[in-house]
Coordinates of C-alpha atoms and ligand atoms in Angstrom, one line a residue:
X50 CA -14.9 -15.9 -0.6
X51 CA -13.5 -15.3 2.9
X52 CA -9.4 -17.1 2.6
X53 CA -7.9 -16.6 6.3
X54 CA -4.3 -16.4 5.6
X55 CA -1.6 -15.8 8.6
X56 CA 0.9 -13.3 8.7
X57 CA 3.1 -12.8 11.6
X58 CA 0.6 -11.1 13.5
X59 CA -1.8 -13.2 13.6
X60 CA -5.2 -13.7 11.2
X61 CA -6.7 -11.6 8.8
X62 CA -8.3 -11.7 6.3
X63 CA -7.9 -10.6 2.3
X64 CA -9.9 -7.7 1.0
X65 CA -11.0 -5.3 3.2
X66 CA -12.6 -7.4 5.8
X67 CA -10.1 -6.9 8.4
X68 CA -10.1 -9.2 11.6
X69 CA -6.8 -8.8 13.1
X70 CA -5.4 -5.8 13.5
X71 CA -4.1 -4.5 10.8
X72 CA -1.0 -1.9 10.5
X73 CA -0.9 0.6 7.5
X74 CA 1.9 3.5 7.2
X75 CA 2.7 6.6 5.3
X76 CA 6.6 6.8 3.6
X77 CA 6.8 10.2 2.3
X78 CA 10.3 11.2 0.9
X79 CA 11.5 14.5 2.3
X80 CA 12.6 15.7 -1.0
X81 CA 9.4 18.5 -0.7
X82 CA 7.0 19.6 1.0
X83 CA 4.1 17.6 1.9
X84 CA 1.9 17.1 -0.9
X85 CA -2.0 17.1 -1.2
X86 CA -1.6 14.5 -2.5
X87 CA 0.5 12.5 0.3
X88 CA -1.9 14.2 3.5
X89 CA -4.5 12.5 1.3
X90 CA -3.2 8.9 1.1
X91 CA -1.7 9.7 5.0
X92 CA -5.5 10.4 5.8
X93 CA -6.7 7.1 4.2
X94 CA -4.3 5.0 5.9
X95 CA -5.1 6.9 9.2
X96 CA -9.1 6.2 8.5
X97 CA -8.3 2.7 8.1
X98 CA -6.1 1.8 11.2
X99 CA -8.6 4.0 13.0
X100 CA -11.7 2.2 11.4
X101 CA -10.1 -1.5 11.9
X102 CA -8.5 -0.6 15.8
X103 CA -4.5 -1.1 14.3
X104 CA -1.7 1.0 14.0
X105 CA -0.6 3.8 11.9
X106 CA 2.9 4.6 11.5
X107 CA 5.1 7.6 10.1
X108 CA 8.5 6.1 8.2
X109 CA 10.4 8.7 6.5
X110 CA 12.2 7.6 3.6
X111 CA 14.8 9.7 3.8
X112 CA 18.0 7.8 1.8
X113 CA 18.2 9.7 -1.2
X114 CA 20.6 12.1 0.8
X115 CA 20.9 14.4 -2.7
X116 CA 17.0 15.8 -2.4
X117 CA 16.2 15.2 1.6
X118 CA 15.8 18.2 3.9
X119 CA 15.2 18.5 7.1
X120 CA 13.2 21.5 6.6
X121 CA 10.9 19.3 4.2
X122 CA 11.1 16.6 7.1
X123 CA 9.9 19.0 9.7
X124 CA 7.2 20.3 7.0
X125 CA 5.7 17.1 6.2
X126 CA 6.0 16.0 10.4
X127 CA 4.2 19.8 10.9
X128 CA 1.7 19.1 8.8
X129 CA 0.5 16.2 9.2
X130 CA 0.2 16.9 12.9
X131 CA -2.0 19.8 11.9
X132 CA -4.2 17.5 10.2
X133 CA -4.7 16.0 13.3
X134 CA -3.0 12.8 11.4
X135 CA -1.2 11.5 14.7
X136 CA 1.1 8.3 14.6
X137 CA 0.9 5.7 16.7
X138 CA 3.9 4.5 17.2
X139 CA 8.1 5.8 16.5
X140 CA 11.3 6.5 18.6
X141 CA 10.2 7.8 22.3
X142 CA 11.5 11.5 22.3
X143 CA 9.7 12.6 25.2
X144 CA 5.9 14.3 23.9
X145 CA 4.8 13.0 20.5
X146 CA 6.3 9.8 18.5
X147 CA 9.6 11.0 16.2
X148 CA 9.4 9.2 12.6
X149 CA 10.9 6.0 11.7
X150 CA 13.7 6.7 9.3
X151 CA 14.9 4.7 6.3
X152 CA 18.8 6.3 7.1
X153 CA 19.1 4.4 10.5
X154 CA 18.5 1.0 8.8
X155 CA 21.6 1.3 6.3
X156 CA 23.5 -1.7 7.2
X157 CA 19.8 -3.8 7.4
X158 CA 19.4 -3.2 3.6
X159 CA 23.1 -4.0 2.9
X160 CA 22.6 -7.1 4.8
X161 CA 19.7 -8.7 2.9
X162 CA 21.1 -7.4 -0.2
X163 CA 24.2 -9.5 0.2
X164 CA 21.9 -12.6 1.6
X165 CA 20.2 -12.3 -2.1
X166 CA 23.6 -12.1 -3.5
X167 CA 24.8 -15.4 -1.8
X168 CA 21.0 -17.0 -2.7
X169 CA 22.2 -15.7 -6.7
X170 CA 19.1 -13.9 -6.7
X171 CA 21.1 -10.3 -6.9
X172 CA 24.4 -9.8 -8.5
X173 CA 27.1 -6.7 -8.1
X174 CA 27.1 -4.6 -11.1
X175 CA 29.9 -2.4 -12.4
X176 CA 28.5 -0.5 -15.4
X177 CA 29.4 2.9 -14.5
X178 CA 26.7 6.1 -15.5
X179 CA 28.4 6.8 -18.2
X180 CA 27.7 2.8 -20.1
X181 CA 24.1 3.3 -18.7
X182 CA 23.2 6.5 -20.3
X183 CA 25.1 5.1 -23.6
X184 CA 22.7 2.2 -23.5
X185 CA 20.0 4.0 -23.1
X186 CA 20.3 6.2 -26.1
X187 CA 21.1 3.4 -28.3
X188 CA 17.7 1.7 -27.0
X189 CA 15.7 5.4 -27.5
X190 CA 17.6 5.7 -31.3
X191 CA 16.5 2.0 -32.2
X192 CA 12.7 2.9 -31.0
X193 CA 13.0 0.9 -27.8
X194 CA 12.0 1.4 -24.2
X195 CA 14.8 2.1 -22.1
X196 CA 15.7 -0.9 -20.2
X197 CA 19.0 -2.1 -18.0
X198 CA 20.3 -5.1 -20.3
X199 CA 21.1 -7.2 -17.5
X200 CA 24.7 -6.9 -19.0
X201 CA 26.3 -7.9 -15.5
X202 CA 24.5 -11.4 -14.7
X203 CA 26.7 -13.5 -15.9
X204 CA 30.4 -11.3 -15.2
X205 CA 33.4 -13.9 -15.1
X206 CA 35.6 -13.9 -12.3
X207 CA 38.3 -12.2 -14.2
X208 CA 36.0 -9.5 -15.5
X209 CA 34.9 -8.3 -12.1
X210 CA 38.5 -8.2 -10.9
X211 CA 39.2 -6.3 -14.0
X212 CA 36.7 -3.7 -12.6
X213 CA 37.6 -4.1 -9.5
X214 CA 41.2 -3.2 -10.4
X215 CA 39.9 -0.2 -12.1
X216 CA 38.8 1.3 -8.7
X217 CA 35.2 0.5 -10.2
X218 CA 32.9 0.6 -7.3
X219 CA 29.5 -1.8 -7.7
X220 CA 26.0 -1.4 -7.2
X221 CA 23.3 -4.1 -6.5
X222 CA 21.0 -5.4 -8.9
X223 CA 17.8 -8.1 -7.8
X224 CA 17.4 -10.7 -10.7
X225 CA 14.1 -9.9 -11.8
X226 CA 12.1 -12.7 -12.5
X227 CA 11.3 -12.4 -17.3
X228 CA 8.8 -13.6 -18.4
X229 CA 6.2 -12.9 -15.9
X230 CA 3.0 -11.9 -14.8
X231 CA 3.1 -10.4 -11.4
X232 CA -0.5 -9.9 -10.4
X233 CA -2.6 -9.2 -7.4
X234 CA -5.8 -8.1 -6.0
X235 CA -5.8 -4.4 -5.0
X236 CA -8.6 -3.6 -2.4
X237 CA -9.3 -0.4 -4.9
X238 CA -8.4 -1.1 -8.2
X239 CA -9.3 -4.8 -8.2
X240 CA -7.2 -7.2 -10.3
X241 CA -4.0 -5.7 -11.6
X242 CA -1.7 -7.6 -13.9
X243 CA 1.6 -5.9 -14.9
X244 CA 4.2 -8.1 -17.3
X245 CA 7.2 -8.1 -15.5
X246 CA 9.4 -7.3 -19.0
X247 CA 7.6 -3.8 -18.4
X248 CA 9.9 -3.1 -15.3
X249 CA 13.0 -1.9 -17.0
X250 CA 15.0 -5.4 -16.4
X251 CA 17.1 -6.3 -13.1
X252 CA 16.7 -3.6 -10.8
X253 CA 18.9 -1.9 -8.5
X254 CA 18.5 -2.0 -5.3
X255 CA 21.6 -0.9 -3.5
X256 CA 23.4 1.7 -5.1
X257 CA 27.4 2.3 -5.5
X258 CA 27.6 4.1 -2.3
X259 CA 25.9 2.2 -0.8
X260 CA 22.8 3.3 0.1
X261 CA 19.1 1.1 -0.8
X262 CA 16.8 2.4 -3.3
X263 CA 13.5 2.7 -2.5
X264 CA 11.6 -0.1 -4.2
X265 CA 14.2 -2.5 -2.2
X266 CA 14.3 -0.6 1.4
X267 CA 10.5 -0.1 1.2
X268 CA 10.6 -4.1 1.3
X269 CA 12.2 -4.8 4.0
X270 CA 10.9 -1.8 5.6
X271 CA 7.3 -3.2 5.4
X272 CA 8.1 -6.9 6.7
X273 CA 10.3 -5.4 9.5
X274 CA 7.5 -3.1 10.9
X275 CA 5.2 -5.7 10.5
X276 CA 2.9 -3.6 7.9
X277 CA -0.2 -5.7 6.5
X278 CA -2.1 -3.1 4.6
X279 CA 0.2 -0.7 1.4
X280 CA -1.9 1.8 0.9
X281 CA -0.6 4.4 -1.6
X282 CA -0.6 5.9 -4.6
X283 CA -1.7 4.6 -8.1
X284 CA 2.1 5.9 -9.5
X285 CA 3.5 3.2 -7.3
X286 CA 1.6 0.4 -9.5
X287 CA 5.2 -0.9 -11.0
X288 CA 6.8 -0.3 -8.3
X289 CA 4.6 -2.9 -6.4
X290 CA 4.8 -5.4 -9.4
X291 CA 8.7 -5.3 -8.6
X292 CA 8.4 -5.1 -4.7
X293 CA 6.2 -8.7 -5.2
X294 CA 9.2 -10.3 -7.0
X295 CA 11.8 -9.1 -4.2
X296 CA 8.8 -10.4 -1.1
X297 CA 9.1 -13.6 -3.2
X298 CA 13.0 -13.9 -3.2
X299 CA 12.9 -13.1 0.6
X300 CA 10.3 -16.0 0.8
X301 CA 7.5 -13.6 2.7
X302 CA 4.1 -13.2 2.5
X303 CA 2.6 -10.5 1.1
X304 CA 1.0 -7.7 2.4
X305 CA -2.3 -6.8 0.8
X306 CA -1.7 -3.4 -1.6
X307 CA -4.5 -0.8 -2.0
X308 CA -3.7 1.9 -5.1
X309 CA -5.4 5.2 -4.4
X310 CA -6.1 7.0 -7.6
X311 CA -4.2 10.4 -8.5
X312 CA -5.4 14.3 -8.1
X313 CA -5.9 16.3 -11.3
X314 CA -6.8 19.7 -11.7
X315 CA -9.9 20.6 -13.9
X316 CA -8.0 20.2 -17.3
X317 CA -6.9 16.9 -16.3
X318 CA -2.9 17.6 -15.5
X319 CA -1.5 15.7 -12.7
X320 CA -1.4 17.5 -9.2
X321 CA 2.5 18.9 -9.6
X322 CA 4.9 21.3 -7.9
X323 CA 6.1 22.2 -11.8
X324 CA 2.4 23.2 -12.8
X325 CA 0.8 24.4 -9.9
X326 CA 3.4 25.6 -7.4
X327 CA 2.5 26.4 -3.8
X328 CA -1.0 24.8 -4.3
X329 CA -0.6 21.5 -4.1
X330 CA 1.3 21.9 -0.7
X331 CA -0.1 21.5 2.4
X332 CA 1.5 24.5 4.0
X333 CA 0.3 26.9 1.0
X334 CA -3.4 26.2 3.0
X335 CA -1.7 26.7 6.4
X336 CA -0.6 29.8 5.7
X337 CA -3.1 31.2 4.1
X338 CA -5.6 30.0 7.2
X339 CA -7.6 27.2 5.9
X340 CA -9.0 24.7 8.9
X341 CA -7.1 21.5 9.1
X342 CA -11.1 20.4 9.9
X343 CA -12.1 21.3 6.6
X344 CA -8.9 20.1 4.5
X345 CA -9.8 16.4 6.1
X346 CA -13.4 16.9 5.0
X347 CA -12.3 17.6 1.8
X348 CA -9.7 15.4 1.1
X349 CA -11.7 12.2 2.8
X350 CA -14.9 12.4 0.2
X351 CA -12.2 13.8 -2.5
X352 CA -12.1 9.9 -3.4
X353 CA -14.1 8.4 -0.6
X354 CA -18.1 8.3 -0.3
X355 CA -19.4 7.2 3.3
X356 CA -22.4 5.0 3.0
X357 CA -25.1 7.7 4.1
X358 CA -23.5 10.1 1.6
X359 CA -22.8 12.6 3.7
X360 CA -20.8 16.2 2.6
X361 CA -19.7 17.2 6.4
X362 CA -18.0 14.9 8.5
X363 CA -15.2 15.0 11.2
X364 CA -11.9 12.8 11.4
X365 CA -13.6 10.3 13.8
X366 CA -16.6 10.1 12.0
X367 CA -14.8 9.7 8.8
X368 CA -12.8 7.0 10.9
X369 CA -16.1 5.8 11.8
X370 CA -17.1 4.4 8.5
X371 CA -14.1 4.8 6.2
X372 CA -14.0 1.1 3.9
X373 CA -11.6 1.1 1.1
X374 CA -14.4 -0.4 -0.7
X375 CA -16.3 2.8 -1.2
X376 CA -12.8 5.1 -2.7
X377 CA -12.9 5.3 -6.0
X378 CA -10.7 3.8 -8.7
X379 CA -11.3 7.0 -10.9
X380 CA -8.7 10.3 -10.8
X381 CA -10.2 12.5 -8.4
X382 CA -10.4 16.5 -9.1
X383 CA -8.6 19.4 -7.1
X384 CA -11.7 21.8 -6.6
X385 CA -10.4 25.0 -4.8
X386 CA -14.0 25.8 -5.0
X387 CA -15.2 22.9 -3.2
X388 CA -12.8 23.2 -0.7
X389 CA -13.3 26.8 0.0
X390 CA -16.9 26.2 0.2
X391 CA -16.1 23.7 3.2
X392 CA -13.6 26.2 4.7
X393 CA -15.8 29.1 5.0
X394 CA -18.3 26.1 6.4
X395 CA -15.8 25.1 9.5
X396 CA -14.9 29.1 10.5
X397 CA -18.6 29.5 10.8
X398 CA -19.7 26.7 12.7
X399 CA -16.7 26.0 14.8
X400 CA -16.0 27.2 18.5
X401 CA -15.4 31.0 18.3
X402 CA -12.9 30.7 20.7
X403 CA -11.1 28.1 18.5
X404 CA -11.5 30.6 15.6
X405 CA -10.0 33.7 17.2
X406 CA -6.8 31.7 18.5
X407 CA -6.7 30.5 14.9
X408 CA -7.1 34.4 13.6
X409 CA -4.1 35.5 16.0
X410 CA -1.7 35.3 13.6
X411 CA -3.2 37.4 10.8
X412 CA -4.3 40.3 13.5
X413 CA -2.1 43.3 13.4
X414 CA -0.4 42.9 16.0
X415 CA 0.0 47.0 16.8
X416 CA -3.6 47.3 16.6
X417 CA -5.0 44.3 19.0
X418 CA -2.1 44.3 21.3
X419 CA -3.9 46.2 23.9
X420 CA -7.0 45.0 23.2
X421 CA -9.1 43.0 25.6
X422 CA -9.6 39.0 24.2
X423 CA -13.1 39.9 24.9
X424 CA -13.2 42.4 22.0
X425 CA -11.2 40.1 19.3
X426 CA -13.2 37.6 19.9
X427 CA -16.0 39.8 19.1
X428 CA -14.6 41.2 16.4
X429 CA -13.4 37.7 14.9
X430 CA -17.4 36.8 15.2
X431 CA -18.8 39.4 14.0
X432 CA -16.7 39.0 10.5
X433 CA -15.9 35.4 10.3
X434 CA -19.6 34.4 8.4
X435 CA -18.1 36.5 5.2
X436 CA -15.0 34.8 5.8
X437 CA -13.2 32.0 3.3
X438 CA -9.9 32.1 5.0
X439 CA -8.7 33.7 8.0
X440 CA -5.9 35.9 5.8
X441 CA -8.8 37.8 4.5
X442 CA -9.2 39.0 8.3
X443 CA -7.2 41.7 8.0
X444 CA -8.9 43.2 5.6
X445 CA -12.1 42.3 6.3
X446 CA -11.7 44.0 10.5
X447 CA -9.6 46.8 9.3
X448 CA -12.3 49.2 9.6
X449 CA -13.0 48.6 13.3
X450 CA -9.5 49.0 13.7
X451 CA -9.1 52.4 11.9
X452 CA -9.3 55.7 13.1
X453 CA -11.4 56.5 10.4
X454 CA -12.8 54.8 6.7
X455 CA -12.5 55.9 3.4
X456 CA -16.3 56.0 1.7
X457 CA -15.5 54.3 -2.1
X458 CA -16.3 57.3 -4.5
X459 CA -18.9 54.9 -6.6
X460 CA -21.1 55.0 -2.8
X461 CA -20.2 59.2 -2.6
X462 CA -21.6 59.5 -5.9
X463 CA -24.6 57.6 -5.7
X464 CA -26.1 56.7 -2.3
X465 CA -24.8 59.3 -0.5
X466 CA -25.7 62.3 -2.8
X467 CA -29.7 60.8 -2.0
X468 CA -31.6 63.1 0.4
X469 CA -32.5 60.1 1.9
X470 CA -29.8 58.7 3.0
X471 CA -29.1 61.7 4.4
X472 CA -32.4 62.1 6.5
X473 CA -31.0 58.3 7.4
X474 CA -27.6 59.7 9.2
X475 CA -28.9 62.4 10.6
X476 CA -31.6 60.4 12.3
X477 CA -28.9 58.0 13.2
X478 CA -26.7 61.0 14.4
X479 CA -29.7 62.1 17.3
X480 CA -30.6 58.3 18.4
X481 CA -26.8 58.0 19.3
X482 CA -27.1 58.9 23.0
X483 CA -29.7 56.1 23.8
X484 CA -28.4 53.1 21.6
X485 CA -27.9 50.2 24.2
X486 CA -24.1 49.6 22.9
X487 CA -22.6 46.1 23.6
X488 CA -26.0 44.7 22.5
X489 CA -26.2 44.4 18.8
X490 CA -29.4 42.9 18.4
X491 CA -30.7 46.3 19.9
X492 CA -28.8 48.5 17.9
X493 CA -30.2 47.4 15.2
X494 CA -33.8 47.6 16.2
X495 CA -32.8 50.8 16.8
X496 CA -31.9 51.3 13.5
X497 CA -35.2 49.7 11.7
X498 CA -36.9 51.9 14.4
X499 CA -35.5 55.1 12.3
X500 CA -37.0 53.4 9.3
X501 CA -40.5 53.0 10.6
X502 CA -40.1 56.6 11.2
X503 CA -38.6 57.6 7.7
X504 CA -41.0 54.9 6.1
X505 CA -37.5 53.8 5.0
X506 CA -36.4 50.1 4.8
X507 CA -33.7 47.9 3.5
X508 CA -30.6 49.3 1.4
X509 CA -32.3 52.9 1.7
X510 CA -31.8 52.4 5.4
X511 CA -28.8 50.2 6.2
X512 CA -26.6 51.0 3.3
X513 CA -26.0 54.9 3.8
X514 CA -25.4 53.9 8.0
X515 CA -23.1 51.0 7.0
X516 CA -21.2 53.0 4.2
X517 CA -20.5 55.7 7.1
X518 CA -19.3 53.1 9.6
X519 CA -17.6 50.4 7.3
X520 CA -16.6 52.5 4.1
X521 CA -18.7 49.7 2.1
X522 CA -22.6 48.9 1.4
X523 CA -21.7 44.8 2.1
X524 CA -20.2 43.3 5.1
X525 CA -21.2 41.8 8.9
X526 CA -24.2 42.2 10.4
X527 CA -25.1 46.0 11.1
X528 CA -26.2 46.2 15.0
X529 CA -22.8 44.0 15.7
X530 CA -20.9 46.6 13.7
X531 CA -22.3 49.5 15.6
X532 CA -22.2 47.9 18.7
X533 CA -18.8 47.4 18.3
X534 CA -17.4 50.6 17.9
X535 CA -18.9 52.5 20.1
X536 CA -20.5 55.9 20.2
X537 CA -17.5 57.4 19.9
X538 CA -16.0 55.8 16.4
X539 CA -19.8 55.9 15.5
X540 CA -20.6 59.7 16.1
X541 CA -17.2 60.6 14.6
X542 CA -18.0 58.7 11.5
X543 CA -21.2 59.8 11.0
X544 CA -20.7 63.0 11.6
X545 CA -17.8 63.3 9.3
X546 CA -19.8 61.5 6.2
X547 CA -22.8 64.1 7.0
X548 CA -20.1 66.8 6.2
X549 CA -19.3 64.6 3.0
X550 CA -22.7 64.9 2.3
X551 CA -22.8 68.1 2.5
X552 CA -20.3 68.9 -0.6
X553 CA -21.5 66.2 -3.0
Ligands
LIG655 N1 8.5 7.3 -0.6 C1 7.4 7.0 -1.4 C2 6.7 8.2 -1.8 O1 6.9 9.3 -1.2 C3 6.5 6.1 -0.7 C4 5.7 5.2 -1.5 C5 5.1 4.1 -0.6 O2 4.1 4.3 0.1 O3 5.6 3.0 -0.7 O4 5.9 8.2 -2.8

């Protein structure tokens, strides 16, 4: 059934079959760095304001000023610009948008807060930490779920001066609504029901300093910026059971909630800092040269399926026919595999010259600083098929690099001890002078050319001439390795692994 319902903005309808413009957000905390978990509900939202023409916003809720950081603020801002994850919208700082922050609207939340107060739908409440935890561990010794006993509803007038007189300084709590089913349709999960006596009893929602909580700020947050889509993760269900109860004190509508399922790892843990450190960050792949391409490729079909199946898709196309209809209401699984496998996809088949600015970073510096961009570049191409990420480069070049290689003693011992291979070098060693170097493609038909000749082919042929230039049997293809380093490096090493020969 299609119900047209009107919210502020205009019409839209329920479910996913958006006809106004809808506008979705991300609210990570800065209390970490930003998770896989968070770029992957950030992506989602993006898909969806992209896929439905709305607006996709960045709010940073930032009031618990015990855990923020700026340097997780500028991490999670960082990142999700290196996703390509742009917001539309945020405080004009000259270039890209700024965040919305939660710690400019302070005196916002105070004031609704004290409207509910005067409306007897919140109350002050002066139990201090220490009554709290003391109630708590009497619940937990009598085999009870901890819960707030709503102890301060009904304070006399003496009793809060009393407090007051102590120098006891109140929090907020919001009435919350016993017995009750809060329930609602979520465009993944489908019906939810949650019984509100599950919630932990009247809820605070502006602490003794001051300052909102979350489940109250996040509220008022999402009517003031107009937000008609929650999407987020499935360990914010209770938290949206109690955010309905506060939109129905304030007398709003509500928005419509989506609950992305969580990450696990293979065995089935939850995605966490605790169990699998640096990993579930988004920097971690940063760093270690991963392409934000392939990180969107992966986390989109990590719980999203596009109609045609596809595996390979890029941030438009994904916007192109992202529904949240087709994610799934099941856990999805952190595959490194899976996402290495799309990795090594994107640094083959994307621009080389996108690749080698990419690689800059994990070049040594002393060895490419005088090189031409020409020759990186080809040097970047010539390795970056073996590649899974680009901090493998260094590694993976160092031999062009090198003023000479180190043969591993397993290849001494047993290809290079063969007659043959030694016929192969020093067959290599004569054709040197006439190789067409710069064109790979003819250095090595030069080099099958020596095989015809030797009625040699294969490893026979290649490994003994690849284990002189490259110190290993494996690696890039063979004419671009000869033909990029030159008769010099190539005569030197040759020549030097003949002499090697010669002694085994
Ligand atoms: N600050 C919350 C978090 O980082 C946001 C949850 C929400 O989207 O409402 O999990």
């Amino acid at each position: 059934m299609l119900r047209i319902r009107d919210y502020r903005l205009g019409l839209y309808t329920i479910g996913d079959n958006v006809t106004e413009s809808p506008r979705v957000r991300i609210a990570p905390s800065p209390t970490g760095h930003l998770h896989v978990g968070t770029a992957r509900t950030a992506l989602y939202n993006y898909l969806f304001a992209h896929h439905h023409k709305g607006t996709f916003v960045l709010r940073l809720e930032d009031t618990d000023e015990q855990r923020s950081d700026e340097a997780y603020t500028k991490d999670i801002i960082d990142g999700l610009r290196w996703l390509g994850l742009h917001w539309d919208e945020g405080p004009d700082v000259g270039g890209p948008y700024a965040p919305y922050r939660q710690t400019e609207k302070v005196d916002r939340y105070n004031h609704i807060a004290n409207q509910l107060i005067a409306q007897g739908l919140a109350y002050f409440c002066y139990c201090t930490q220490e009554e709290l935890s003391e109630q708590k561990d009497q619940q937990k010794s009598a085999g009870k779920a901890a819960r707030y006993d709503n102890r301060c509803r009904h304070l006399t007038s003496q009793r809060i001066e009393q407090f007051d007189s102590q120098g006891r300084v109140p929090s907020i709590r919001f009435k919350l609504e016993e017995p009750r089913v809060v329930s609602w349709h979520d465009a993944i999960k489908g019906e939810i029901a949650i019984d509100s006596s599950d919630l932990g009893g009247d809820m605070v929602i502006v602490k003794s300093n001051g300052i909102a909580i979350y489940n109250f700020a996040v509220v008022i947050d999402d009517l003031d910026m107009k937000i008609t889509h929650v999407i987020r993760g499935e360990d914010h269900i209770h938290n949206t059971a109690k955010q309905i109860l506060l939109y129905e004190a304030l007398g709003k509508t509500l928005p419509h909630f989506a609950h992305v399922a969580l990450i696990f790892d293979a065995e089935r843990r939850k995605l966490s800092k605790r169990q699998h450190g640096e990993a579930v960050h988004i920097s971690r792949y940063r760093a270690d040269g991963y392409m934000p391409e392939a990180l969107v490729n992966y986390l989109a079909q990590m719980s999203w399926t596009p109609p045609d199946g596809r595996e390979s898709f890029t941030l438009d196309e994904a916007a192109q026919m992202f529904d949240l209809s087709r994610v799934s209401k099941s856990p999805a699984i952190f595959d490194i595999a899976r996402l290495n496998w799309y990795n090594s996809n994107y640094i083959r088949k994307l621009p080389l010259s996108t690749i080698t600015d990419r690689a800059m970073p994990f070049l040594p510096e002393q060895s490419i600083k005088d090189m031409h961009r020409f020759d990186v570049e080809e040097i970047v191409g010539c390795v970056r098929d073996g590649l899974t990420v680009l901090s493998e480069l260094p590694d993976a070049i160092s031999f062009f690099l090198e003023s000479s290689v180190d043969i591993e003693p397993e290849i001494q011992d047993t290809l290079l001890s063969r007659q043959s291979s030694q016929k192969v070098l020093c067959a290599f060693l004569q054709t040197l002078p006439t190789l067409p170097w710069g064109d790979h493609v003819k250095c090595k038909a030069a080099v099958d050319a020596i095989g015809q000749e030797l009625g040699l082919k294969g490893k026979d042929l290649y490994w003994p001439i690849r284990a002189a230039l490259s110190g290993k049997t494996q690696g890039p293809d063979l004419g671009s390795i000869i033909s990029i380093l030159g008769e010099s490096k190539v005569r030197q090493r040759v020549e030097s692994t003949l002499k090697l020969c010669h002694h085994l």
